[in-house]
Amino acid sequence: MLSKKTLAATLVATIAAASSAHADDSFSWRFSGFGTVGYTATNTNDMLLVNPGQLKGAQEGGTGLVDSRVGGQLDLTFTSSLSATAQAIAMQDAKGRFRPTVEWAFLRYKLSSDTTLRLGRLGWPAYLVSDYRYVGYANPWVRAPLEVYNLAAMDNYEGADISWSHNAGAGYLTLQALGGHASSPLPDTTETTARLKVNQLAGAYVTYEIGNLRLRGGASTGKVTYRSDNLGLLVDSLQMVGFDQYASTINADGARTTFMSLGGNYDDGKLLLTSEYAKLRSASDALGTASGWYGTAGYHFGKWMPYVTWAGYAKRDNSSNYAFPPYPPLMPLAQGVDGLVEGNSQHTASAGVRWDVYKNVAIKLQADHVQPSSHGGTFTDVVPGYDGHAVDVYSAVVDFLF
C-alpha cells in the first residue's frame, strides 16, 4: 500500500524530475483548482445527512461541513509518452475533521496512440461521474445522489490500470481494466481500526461517447475486510455462545464482494438527461446486497437550469436467516445482528436550480423530499424509535473553478 509519506515522496521526486526536464521542449505543467462552499439543513434532529465517509452531518441547525471542499490538481507532462497527475482535496473526513488528503497520485505512460498504462493512486471508475465527483461545478446536482453513491465507500485505490481507446462507428470507445487494493476509513469518533479494505481488487469498464451522449458501465470485484470494534465484538460474542455459522455469515474478513454499475448522460446544451444504476453484492451479510438508481432531467434557459431527480435505494432483508432462542440474555445479541442484516430502503424526490452567475462560478439551490424506511435509509445516527417519517433537506452551494 502506498502510505501518505510514500505518496508525498513520490510527488516531490516527480516535481524534481520535472524541474530537471524543464529544458526539454516537450515538458509542460498545469495547475487547476476547484471548490464548493455549501450549507445544508434538514427538518429533523432524528438523524444525520452525510456524504459517504463523513462523521458529522446536517440536522435542523444546518452545517457547512457536508458539501464544502477545496481541491487542486497538478498535471505534469515530461515527454509525449510520459506524464504524471496529483490531486489533493480538503473536505470533512471520517473523524469529522476538515483536512486535505491525496486523492490521486499516478504516472501515465502511453504505450501507443490508443493504449495508456497508469500506476499509483488512481480514482476508482465505478460511477458515471467518478472522474469529477467532487468537482461540484461539473455536476448538475448539489451532491451526487446518495441512493447510488452511498453504496460503496471507496473513491480510489492503489494499483494500475490499462485503457484502450479507439473510434467505434460514429462514436469513441474506451475499454479499461484495473487491479490493485484499497483502504478507506469508516466514520467513527474513537475507533482507530474502523476501516474498509479491499484486496485482490480487479475491474473492467467500458465508456462510449457519441455526440452528446456518454455511457459507462462495468464491474469490480475484490475480497473485502470490514473492521470495526463493534463488528468484531458481535462476531466474537456469536462464537462464544455457539452461533459459529451466524458469525461466519456476518463476518466481513476477506468476503468476496462485487459492485456493478451502468449509467448514461445526455446534454445538448439545452436538454440534460442523466441516469445511473448500481448494485453491491457481498458474501458477508454485514455488507449484504443492495442496489440504487436515479434519474435526473434538466433544461437550460440561458444561465439558468432547473432540474428534477427521482432516486431509490434498497438493501435486501436477510433477517429471516437468523433465529435466536427467546432467552432474555440473547436479546442484545439478536438486536445487534438485526441491526446489520435487516432490510433498508429510501426514495427521494428532488428539485433544484443552477445559476451560472459568472465564468467558472455556479450557484445551486436544491430541495430533497426523502422517504426512508424505519432503519433510516442512507442517513446515519438514527435515533431509537424513529418511525420512518419523511425528511426534507435544503441545500445551497457555490461551486467554482480556479
Tab-separated table of C-alpha atoms in Angstrom:
chain	number	residue	atom	x	y	z
A	1	MET	CA	0.000	0.000	0.000
A	2	LEU	CA	1.207	3.493	-0.769
A	3	SER	CA	1.411	5.409	2.512
A	4	LYS	CA	0.978	9.163	2.744
A	5	LYS	CA	4.742	9.545	3.241
A	6	THR	CA	5.437	7.400	0.188
A	7	LEU	CA	2.957	9.380	-1.888
A	8	ALA	CA	4.463	12.665	-0.733
A	9	ALA	CA	7.950	11.443	-1.578
A	10	THR	CA	6.741	10.339	-4.991
A	11	LEU	CA	5.265	13.765	-5.660
A	12	VAL	CA	8.451	15.531	-4.561
A	13	ALA	CA	10.526	13.269	-6.805
A	14	THR	CA	8.133	13.866	-9.682
A	15	ILE	CA	8.340	17.640	-9.305
A	16	ALA	CA	12.135	17.440	-9.027
A	17	ALA	CA	12.245	15.419	-12.219
A	18	ALA	CA	10.000	17.975	-13.833
A	19	SER	CA	12.364	20.775	-12.864
A	20	SER	CA	15.368	18.965	-14.331
A	21	ALA	CA	13.441	18.333	-17.530
A	22	HIS	CA	12.386	21.940	-17.939
A	23	ALA	CA	14.849	22.488	-20.729
A	24	ASP	CA	13.069	19.845	-22.785
A	25	ASP	CA	10.587	21.462	-25.155
A	26	SER	CA	8.179	18.603	-24.519
A	27	PHE	CA	7.860	19.388	-20.803
A	28	SER	CA	4.841	21.312	-19.561
A	29	TRP	CA	2.796	21.649	-16.408
A	30	ARG	CA	-0.664	22.796	-15.472
A	31	PHE	CA	-2.348	23.501	-12.138
A	32	SER	CA	-6.109	23.719	-11.715
A	33	GLY	CA	-8.331	24.053	-8.688
A	34	PHE	CA	-11.940	23.607	-7.681
A	35	GLY	CA	-14.095	24.069	-4.651
A	36	THR	CA	-17.539	24.260	-3.111
A	37	VAL	CA	-18.880	26.403	-0.290
A	38	GLY	CA	-22.138	24.904	0.889
A	39	TYR	CA	-24.792	24.953	3.582
A	40	THR	CA	-27.231	22.099	4.267
A	41	ALA	CA	-30.085	21.742	6.750
A	42	THR	CA	-32.909	19.261	7.357
A	43	ASN	CA	-36.252	19.462	9.147
A	44	THR	CA	-35.395	16.872	11.825
A	45	ASN	CA	-32.895	16.026	14.552
A	46	ASP	CA	-33.713	12.302	14.371
A	47	MET	CA	-30.772	11.531	12.071
A	48	LEU	CA	-27.832	12.990	10.141
A	49	LEU	CA	-27.462	13.638	6.429
A	50	VAL	CA	-23.847	12.926	5.419
A	51	ASN	CA	-21.850	12.262	2.294
A	52	PRO	CA	-20.110	8.851	2.207
A	53	GLY	CA	-17.188	8.634	4.625
A	54	GLN	CA	-18.249	11.611	6.759
A	55	LEU	CA	-18.826	11.626	10.516
A	56	LYS	CA	-20.685	14.912	11.047
A	57	GLY	CA	-23.827	15.771	9.132
A	58	ALA	CA	-26.786	18.074	8.712
A	59	GLN	CA	-29.774	18.380	11.043
A	60	GLU	CA	-32.234	21.184	11.806
A	61	GLY	CA	-29.471	23.576	12.760
A	62	GLY	CA	-27.689	23.203	9.419
A	63	THR	CA	-23.975	22.875	8.665
A	64	GLY	CA	-21.380	23.740	6.076
A	65	LEU	CA	-19.376	20.549	6.642
A	66	VAL	CA	-21.372	18.239	4.368
A	67	ASP	CA	-20.671	19.747	0.947
A	68	SER	CA	-17.856	22.272	1.431
A	69	ARG	CA	-14.481	21.312	-0.018
A	70	VAL	CA	-11.490	22.656	-1.931
A	71	GLY	CA	-9.096	20.788	-4.187
A	72	GLY	CA	-6.214	21.191	-6.547
A	73	GLN	CA	-4.712	19.150	-9.359
A	74	LEU	CA	-1.214	19.245	-10.820
A	75	ASP	CA	-0.589	17.739	-14.261
A	76	LEU	CA	2.994	17.290	-15.446
A	77	THR	CA	3.970	16.290	-18.958
A	78	PHE	CA	7.560	15.079	-19.340
A	79	THR	CA	7.518	13.678	-22.855
A	80	SER	CA	4.881	12.877	-25.429
A	81	SER	CA	4.541	9.462	-23.754
A	82	LEU	CA	5.151	10.099	-20.028
A	83	SER	CA	3.120	12.303	-17.668
A	84	ALA	CA	2.020	12.481	-14.037
A	85	THR	CA	-1.041	13.704	-12.148
A	86	ALA	CA	-1.563	14.528	-8.474
A	87	GLN	CA	-4.817	15.679	-6.905
A	88	ALA	CA	-5.487	16.652	-3.283
A	89	ILE	CA	-8.830	17.547	-1.717
A	90	ALA	CA	-9.596	19.100	1.666
A	91	MET	CA	-13.032	18.126	2.993
A	92	GLN	CA	-14.609	16.536	6.059
A	93	ASP	CA	-13.073	13.134	6.809
A	94	ALA	CA	-14.162	10.066	8.798
A	95	LYS	CA	-13.182	11.734	12.076
A	96	GLY	CA	-15.184	14.888	11.348
A	97	ARG	CA	-12.065	16.934	10.589
A	98	PHE	CA	-11.656	19.248	7.600
A	99	ARG	CA	-8.260	18.253	6.275
A	100	PRO	CA	-6.528	17.509	2.935
A	101	THR	CA	-5.939	14.038	1.541
A	102	VAL	CA	-4.210	12.822	-1.606
A	103	GLU	CA	-6.936	11.523	-3.923
A	104	TRP	CA	-4.782	10.777	-6.961
A	105	ALA	CA	-1.031	10.412	-7.470
A	106	PHE	CA	-0.071	8.434	-10.532
A	107	LEU	CA	2.235	8.161	-13.535
A	108	ARG	CA	0.778	7.768	-17.014
A	109	TYR	CA	2.615	6.150	-19.923
A	110	LYS	CA	1.271	5.930	-23.469
A	111	LEU	CA	2.191	2.529	-24.829
A	112	SER	CA	0.764	3.534	-28.209
A	113	SER	CA	-1.578	6.120	-29.661
A	114	ASP	CA	-4.521	4.015	-28.435
A	115	THR	CA	-3.239	2.389	-25.226
A	116	THR	CA	-2.326	4.001	-21.891
A	117	LEU	CA	-0.901	2.498	-18.703
A	118	ARG	CA	-1.234	4.219	-15.304
A	119	LEU	CA	0.396	3.339	-11.986
A	120	GLY	CA	-0.096	4.769	-8.481
A	121	ARG	CA	-3.122	6.005	-6.551
A	122	LEU	CA	-5.978	6.107	-9.052
A	123	GLY	CA	-9.622	7.110	-8.982
A	124	TRP	CA	-11.983	4.131	-8.870
A	125	PRO	CA	-14.019	4.459	-12.099
A	126	ALA	CA	-17.131	2.639	-10.853
A	127	TYR	CA	-19.525	5.586	-11.143
A	128	LEU	CA	-20.653	7.709	-14.053
A	129	VAL	CA	-19.076	10.839	-12.536
A	130	SER	CA	-16.128	9.167	-10.756
A	131	ASP	CA	-13.632	11.339	-12.659
A	132	TYR	CA	-15.173	14.575	-11.342
A	133	ARG	CA	-17.435	13.548	-8.461
A	134	TYR	CA	-16.042	16.188	-6.086
A	135	VAL	CA	-15.823	18.928	-8.714
A	136	GLY	CA	-19.234	20.381	-7.961
A	137	TYR	CA	-19.097	22.796	-10.915
A	138	ALA	CA	-19.010	19.827	-13.322
A	139	ASN	CA	-22.169	18.212	-11.889
A	140	PRO	CA	-25.822	19.236	-12.181
A	141	TRP	CA	-26.765	18.493	-8.549
A	142	VAL	CA	-25.629	19.882	-5.210
A	143	ARG	CA	-24.329	16.352	-4.441
A	144	ALA	CA	-24.343	13.094	-6.372
A	145	PRO	CA	-27.499	11.095	-5.441
A	146	LEU	CA	-26.731	9.161	-2.267
A	147	GLU	CA	-29.010	6.290	-3.238
A	148	VAL	CA	-26.261	5.219	-5.669
A	149	TYR	CA	-23.111	6.961	-4.434
A	150	ASN	CA	-23.509	5.699	-0.865
A	151	LEU	CA	-23.397	2.025	-1.895
A	152	ALA	CA	-19.604	1.644	-1.870
A	153	ALA	CA	-17.400	3.705	0.456
A	154	MET	CA	-14.397	3.859	-1.872
A	155	ASP	CA	-13.075	6.687	-4.050
A	156	ASN	CA	-9.600	5.488	-5.020
A	157	TYR	CA	-7.257	2.520	-4.998
A	158	GLU	CA	-3.544	1.788	-5.274
A	159	GLY	CA	-2.511	-0.232	-8.271
A	160	ALA	CA	-2.581	0.073	-12.042
A	161	ASP	CA	-4.950	0.285	-14.961
A	162	ILE	CA	-4.663	-0.036	-18.700
A	163	SER	CA	-7.051	1.567	-21.162
A	164	TRP	CA	-7.571	1.283	-24.889
A	165	SER	CA	-9.451	3.977	-26.810
A	166	HIS	CA	-10.484	3.978	-30.445
A	167	ASN	CA	-13.096	5.267	-32.812
A	168	ALA	CA	-16.078	2.915	-32.943
A	169	GLY	CA	-18.649	3.722	-35.576
A	170	ALA	CA	-19.701	7.326	-35.143
A	171	GLY	CA	-18.508	7.354	-31.523
A	172	TYR	CA	-15.460	6.839	-29.332
A	173	LEU	CA	-14.944	3.662	-27.301
A	174	THR	CA	-12.713	3.218	-24.227
A	175	LEU	CA	-12.017	-0.143	-22.604
A	176	GLN	CA	-10.395	-0.084	-19.165
A	177	ALA	CA	-9.073	-2.863	-16.908
A	178	LEU	CA	-7.736	-2.303	-13.384
A	179	GLY	CA	-6.121	-4.154	-10.494
A	180	GLY	CA	-4.822	-3.325	-7.045
A	181	HIS	CA	-6.028	-2.814	-3.495
A	182	ALA	CA	-7.804	-0.121	-1.490
A	183	SER	CA	-8.313	1.082	2.061
A	184	SER	CA	-10.935	3.579	3.248
A	185	PRO	CA	-11.510	4.834	6.808
A	186	LEU	CA	-15.019	4.429	8.217
A	187	PRO	CA	-16.735	7.225	10.177
A	188	ASP	CA	-16.111	6.900	13.914
A	189	THR	CA	-15.235	9.191	16.798
A	190	THR	CA	-12.948	6.856	18.728
A	191	GLU	CA	-12.107	3.655	16.814
A	192	THR	CA	-8.700	3.719	15.184
A	193	THR	CA	-9.346	0.384	13.460
A	194	ALA	CA	-12.636	1.235	11.731
A	195	ARG	CA	-11.698	0.694	8.093
A	196	LEU	CA	-12.836	-0.915	4.859
A	197	LYS	CA	-10.088	-2.778	2.995
A	198	VAL	CA	-10.257	-4.354	-0.447
A	199	ASN	CA	-7.616	-6.856	-1.547
A	200	GLN	CA	-7.284	-8.556	-4.944
A	201	LEU	CA	-9.289	-5.729	-6.497
A	202	ALA	CA	-9.985	-6.235	-10.200
A	203	GLY	CA	-12.370	-4.484	-12.544
A	204	ALA	CA	-13.312	-3.750	-16.131
A	205	TYR	CA	-15.227	-0.760	-17.523
A	206	VAL	CA	-16.493	0.391	-20.891
A	207	THR	CA	-17.145	4.023	-21.837
A	208	TYR	CA	-18.787	5.015	-25.113
A	209	GLU	CA	-19.252	8.596	-26.294
A	210	ILE	CA	-21.259	9.542	-29.335
A	211	GLY	CA	-22.357	13.099	-29.968
A	212	ASN	CA	-23.933	14.488	-26.803
A	213	LEU	CA	-24.338	11.039	-25.229
A	214	ARG	CA	-21.902	9.387	-22.825
A	215	LEU	CA	-22.366	5.854	-21.457
A	216	ARG	CA	-20.314	3.985	-18.860
A	217	GLY	CA	-20.720	0.523	-17.341
A	218	GLY	CA	-18.708	-2.246	-15.748
A	219	ALA	CA	-17.928	-4.177	-12.591
A	220	SER	CA	-15.299	-4.516	-9.878
A	221	THR	CA	-14.695	-7.406	-7.510
A	222	GLY	CA	-12.413	-7.968	-4.556
A	223	LYS	CA	-12.019	-9.525	-1.131
A	224	VAL	CA	-13.399	-7.015	1.361
A	225	THR	CA	-12.491	-6.751	5.017
A	226	TYR	CA	-14.704	-4.522	7.149
A	227	ARG	CA	-13.038	-3.874	10.501
A	228	SER	CA	-14.592	-2.105	13.462
A	229	ASP	CA	-14.609	-2.769	17.196
A	230	ASN	CA	-18.407	-3.129	17.213
A	231	LEU	CA	-18.496	-5.724	14.437
A	232	GLY	CA	-15.557	-7.601	15.957
A	233	LEU	CA	-17.307	-7.723	19.340
A	234	LEU	CA	-20.515	-9.015	17.728
A	235	VAL	CA	-18.681	-11.784	15.847
A	236	ASP	CA	-16.736	-12.816	18.987
A	237	SER	CA	-19.958	-12.887	21.030
A	238	LEU	CA	-21.722	-15.088	18.484
A	239	GLN	CA	-18.846	-17.543	18.539
A	240	MET	CA	-18.735	-17.516	22.338
A	241	VAL	CA	-22.359	-18.660	22.670
A	242	GLY	CA	-22.105	-21.268	19.910
A	243	PHE	CA	-23.554	-19.445	16.907
A	244	ASP	CA	-20.488	-20.085	14.724
A	245	GLN	CA	-22.466	-20.213	11.470
A	246	TYR	CA	-24.052	-16.829	12.147
A	247	ALA	CA	-20.643	-15.398	12.996
A	248	SER	CA	-19.270	-16.731	9.711
A	249	THR	CA	-22.005	-15.225	7.519
A	250	ILE	CA	-21.812	-11.832	9.237
A	251	ASN	CA	-18.042	-11.554	9.487
A	252	ALA	CA	-16.546	-9.407	6.732
A	253	ASP	CA	-12.982	-10.701	6.636
A	254	GLY	CA	-11.923	-11.259	3.048
A	255	ALA	CA	-15.534	-11.588	1.870
A	256	ARG	CA	-15.860	-11.719	-1.926
A	257	THR	CA	-17.775	-8.594	-2.944
A	258	THR	CA	-18.847	-7.351	-6.379
A	259	PHE	CA	-20.003	-3.896	-7.470
A	260	MET	CA	-21.746	-3.419	-10.823
A	261	SER	CA	-22.880	-0.153	-12.388
A	262	LEU	CA	-24.325	1.303	-15.574
A	263	GLY	CA	-25.060	4.939	-16.345
A	264	GLY	CA	-25.571	7.450	-19.107
A	265	ASN	CA	-25.576	11.213	-19.620
A	266	TYR	CA	-27.046	13.299	-22.461
A	267	ASP	CA	-26.540	17.064	-22.688
A	268	ASP	CA	-27.031	19.017	-25.925
A	269	GLY	CA	-26.715	22.429	-24.313
A	270	LYS	CA	-30.465	22.646	-23.773
A	271	LEU	CA	-31.778	19.317	-22.510
A	272	LEU	CA	-29.942	17.383	-19.799
A	273	LEU	CA	-30.774	13.755	-19.056
A	274	THR	CA	-28.690	11.546	-16.774
A	275	SER	CA	-29.372	8.233	-15.047
A	276	GLU	CA	-27.443	5.507	-13.235
A	277	TYR	CA	-27.985	2.101	-11.640
A	278	ALA	CA	-25.598	0.232	-9.322
A	279	LYS	CA	-25.652	-2.962	-7.273
A	280	LEU	CA	-23.457	-4.234	-4.451
A	281	ARG	CA	-23.376	-7.954	-3.642
A	282	SER	CA	-21.238	-9.432	-0.841
A	283	ALA	CA	-20.687	-12.854	0.685
A	284	SER	CA	-20.849	-11.126	4.090
A	285	ASP	CA	-24.245	-10.146	5.484
A	286	ALA	CA	-22.553	-7.224	7.251
A	287	LEU	CA	-22.268	-5.662	3.779
A	288	GLY	CA	-25.205	-7.521	2.257
A	289	THR	CA	-26.850	-6.988	-1.126
A	290	ALA	CA	-28.059	-3.514	-2.037
A	291	SER	CA	-28.930	-1.536	-5.155
A	292	GLY	CA	-29.620	2.070	-6.058
A	293	TRP	CA	-30.718	4.151	-9.016
A	294	TYR	CA	-31.595	7.699	-10.029
A	295	GLY	CA	-32.799	9.701	-12.989
A	296	THR	CA	-32.280	13.453	-13.495
A	297	ALA	CA	-33.796	15.779	-16.081
A	298	GLY	CA	-32.896	19.443	-16.545
A	299	TYR	CA	-33.315	22.204	-19.113
A	300	HIS	CA	-31.015	25.145	-19.822
A	301	PHE	CA	-32.578	28.625	-20.018
A	302	GLY	CA	-29.527	30.717	-20.736
A	303	LYS	CA	-27.524	30.807	-17.500
A	304	TRP	CA	-30.290	29.043	-15.554
A	305	MET	CA	-31.012	25.324	-15.389
A	306	PRO	CA	-33.854	23.941	-13.279
A	307	TYR	CA	-33.687	20.180	-12.725
A	308	VAL	CA	-35.545	17.348	-11.014
A	309	THR	CA	-34.330	13.969	-9.737
A	310	TRP	CA	-36.108	10.789	-8.653
A	311	ALA	CA	-33.968	8.199	-6.858
A	312	GLY	CA	-34.313	4.941	-4.944
A	313	TYR	CA	-32.249	2.615	-2.749
A	314	ALA	CA	-32.942	-0.845	-1.320
A	315	LYS	CA	-30.973	-3.296	0.812
A	316	ARG	CA	-32.101	-6.913	0.938
A	317	ASP	CA	-33.534	-8.147	4.232
A	318	ASN	CA	-31.614	-11.194	5.499
A	319	SER	CA	-33.098	-11.278	8.995
A	320	SER	CA	-35.084	-14.456	8.241
A	321	ASN	CA	-31.752	-16.324	8.075
A	322	TYR	CA	-31.116	-15.670	11.777
A	323	ALA	CA	-33.246	-17.214	14.528
A	324	PHE	CA	-32.333	-16.886	18.193
A	325	PRO	CA	-33.966	-18.749	21.089
A	326	PRO	CA	-36.295	-16.440	23.079
A	327	TYR	CA	-33.920	-16.147	26.043
A	328	PRO	CA	-33.524	-12.656	27.577
A	329	PRO	CA	-29.691	-12.906	27.776
A	330	LEU	CA	-29.584	-13.352	23.988
A	331	MET	CA	-31.782	-10.337	23.184
A	332	PRO	CA	-28.916	-7.780	22.890
A	333	LEU	CA	-27.091	-10.191	20.582
A	334	ALA	CA	-30.189	-10.701	18.434
A	335	GLN	CA	-30.743	-6.933	18.229
A	336	GLY	CA	-27.149	-6.395	17.165
A	337	VAL	CA	-27.487	-8.938	14.366
A	338	ASP	CA	-30.832	-7.487	13.246
A	339	GLY	CA	-29.308	-4.027	13.050
A	340	LEU	CA	-26.808	-5.348	10.499
A	341	VAL	CA	-28.898	-7.699	8.356
A	342	GLU	CA	-32.408	-6.213	8.290
A	343	GLY	CA	-33.624	-4.599	5.095
A	344	ASN	CA	-33.394	-0.880	4.420
A	345	SER	CA	-34.697	1.424	1.705
A	346	GLN	CA	-35.201	5.016	0.617
A	347	HIS	CA	-36.844	7.087	-2.106
A	348	THR	CA	-36.052	10.727	-2.829
A	349	ALA	CA	-37.729	13.383	-4.960
A	350	SER	CA	-35.500	16.410	-5.601
A	351	ALA	CA	-35.891	19.759	-7.311
A	352	GLY	CA	-33.174	22.308	-7.848
A	353	VAL	CA	-31.870	25.154	-9.942
A	354	ARG	CA	-28.387	26.044	-11.151
A	355	TRP	CA	-27.365	29.617	-11.983
A	356	ASP	CA	-24.064	30.157	-13.814
A	357	VAL	CA	-23.625	33.558	-12.272
A	358	TYR	CA	-20.085	34.194	-13.535
A	359	LYS	CA	-17.352	32.489	-15.509
A	360	ASN	CA	-16.375	29.324	-13.586
A	361	VAL	CA	-18.822	30.118	-10.770
A	362	ALA	CA	-22.246	28.489	-10.292
A	363	ILE	CA	-24.838	28.818	-7.530
A	364	LYS	CA	-27.186	25.900	-6.841
A	365	LEU	CA	-30.260	25.584	-4.665
A	366	GLN	CA	-31.771	22.146	-4.059
A	367	ALA	CA	-34.631	20.703	-2.010
A	368	ASP	CA	-34.957	16.956	-1.353
A	369	HIS	CA	-38.019	15.154	-0.005
A	370	VAL	CA	-36.675	11.872	1.357
A	371	GLN	CA	-38.767	8.897	2.464
A	372	PRO	CA	-36.502	6.453	4.316
A	373	SER	CA	-37.560	3.154	5.815
A	374	SER	CA	-37.694	2.839	9.610
A	375	HIS	CA	-33.960	1.963	9.532
A	376	GLY	CA	-33.065	5.387	8.157
A	377	GLY	CA	-32.135	4.710	4.537
A	378	THR	CA	-28.843	6.451	3.746
A	379	PHE	CA	-28.975	8.625	6.884
A	380	THR	CA	-26.721	7.946	9.891
A	381	ASP	CA	-27.061	8.220	13.685
A	382	VAL	CA	-30.759	7.377	13.526
A	383	VAL	CA	-32.358	7.829	16.962
A	384	PRO	CA	-34.009	4.806	18.618
A	385	GLY	CA	-37.724	4.717	17.939
A	386	TYR	CA	-37.548	6.579	14.626
A	387	ASP	CA	-40.870	5.888	12.911
A	388	GLY	CA	-39.838	6.281	9.266
A	389	HIS	CA	-41.233	9.787	8.769
A	390	ALA	CA	-40.216	11.763	5.690
A	391	VAL	CA	-37.232	14.100	5.850
A	392	ASP	CA	-36.836	17.371	3.952
A	393	VAL	CA	-33.321	18.520	3.059
A	394	TYR	CA	-32.455	22.066	1.956
A	395	SER	CA	-29.078	22.859	0.366
A	396	ALA	CA	-27.328	25.881	-1.113
A	397	VAL	CA	-23.845	25.812	-2.620
A	398	VAL	CA	-21.443	27.941	-4.595
A	399	ASP	CA	-19.252	25.864	-6.942
A	400	PHE	CA	-16.144	27.370	-8.502
A	401	LEU	CA	-13.069	26.613	-10.579
A	402	PHE	CA	-9.724	28.411	-10.448
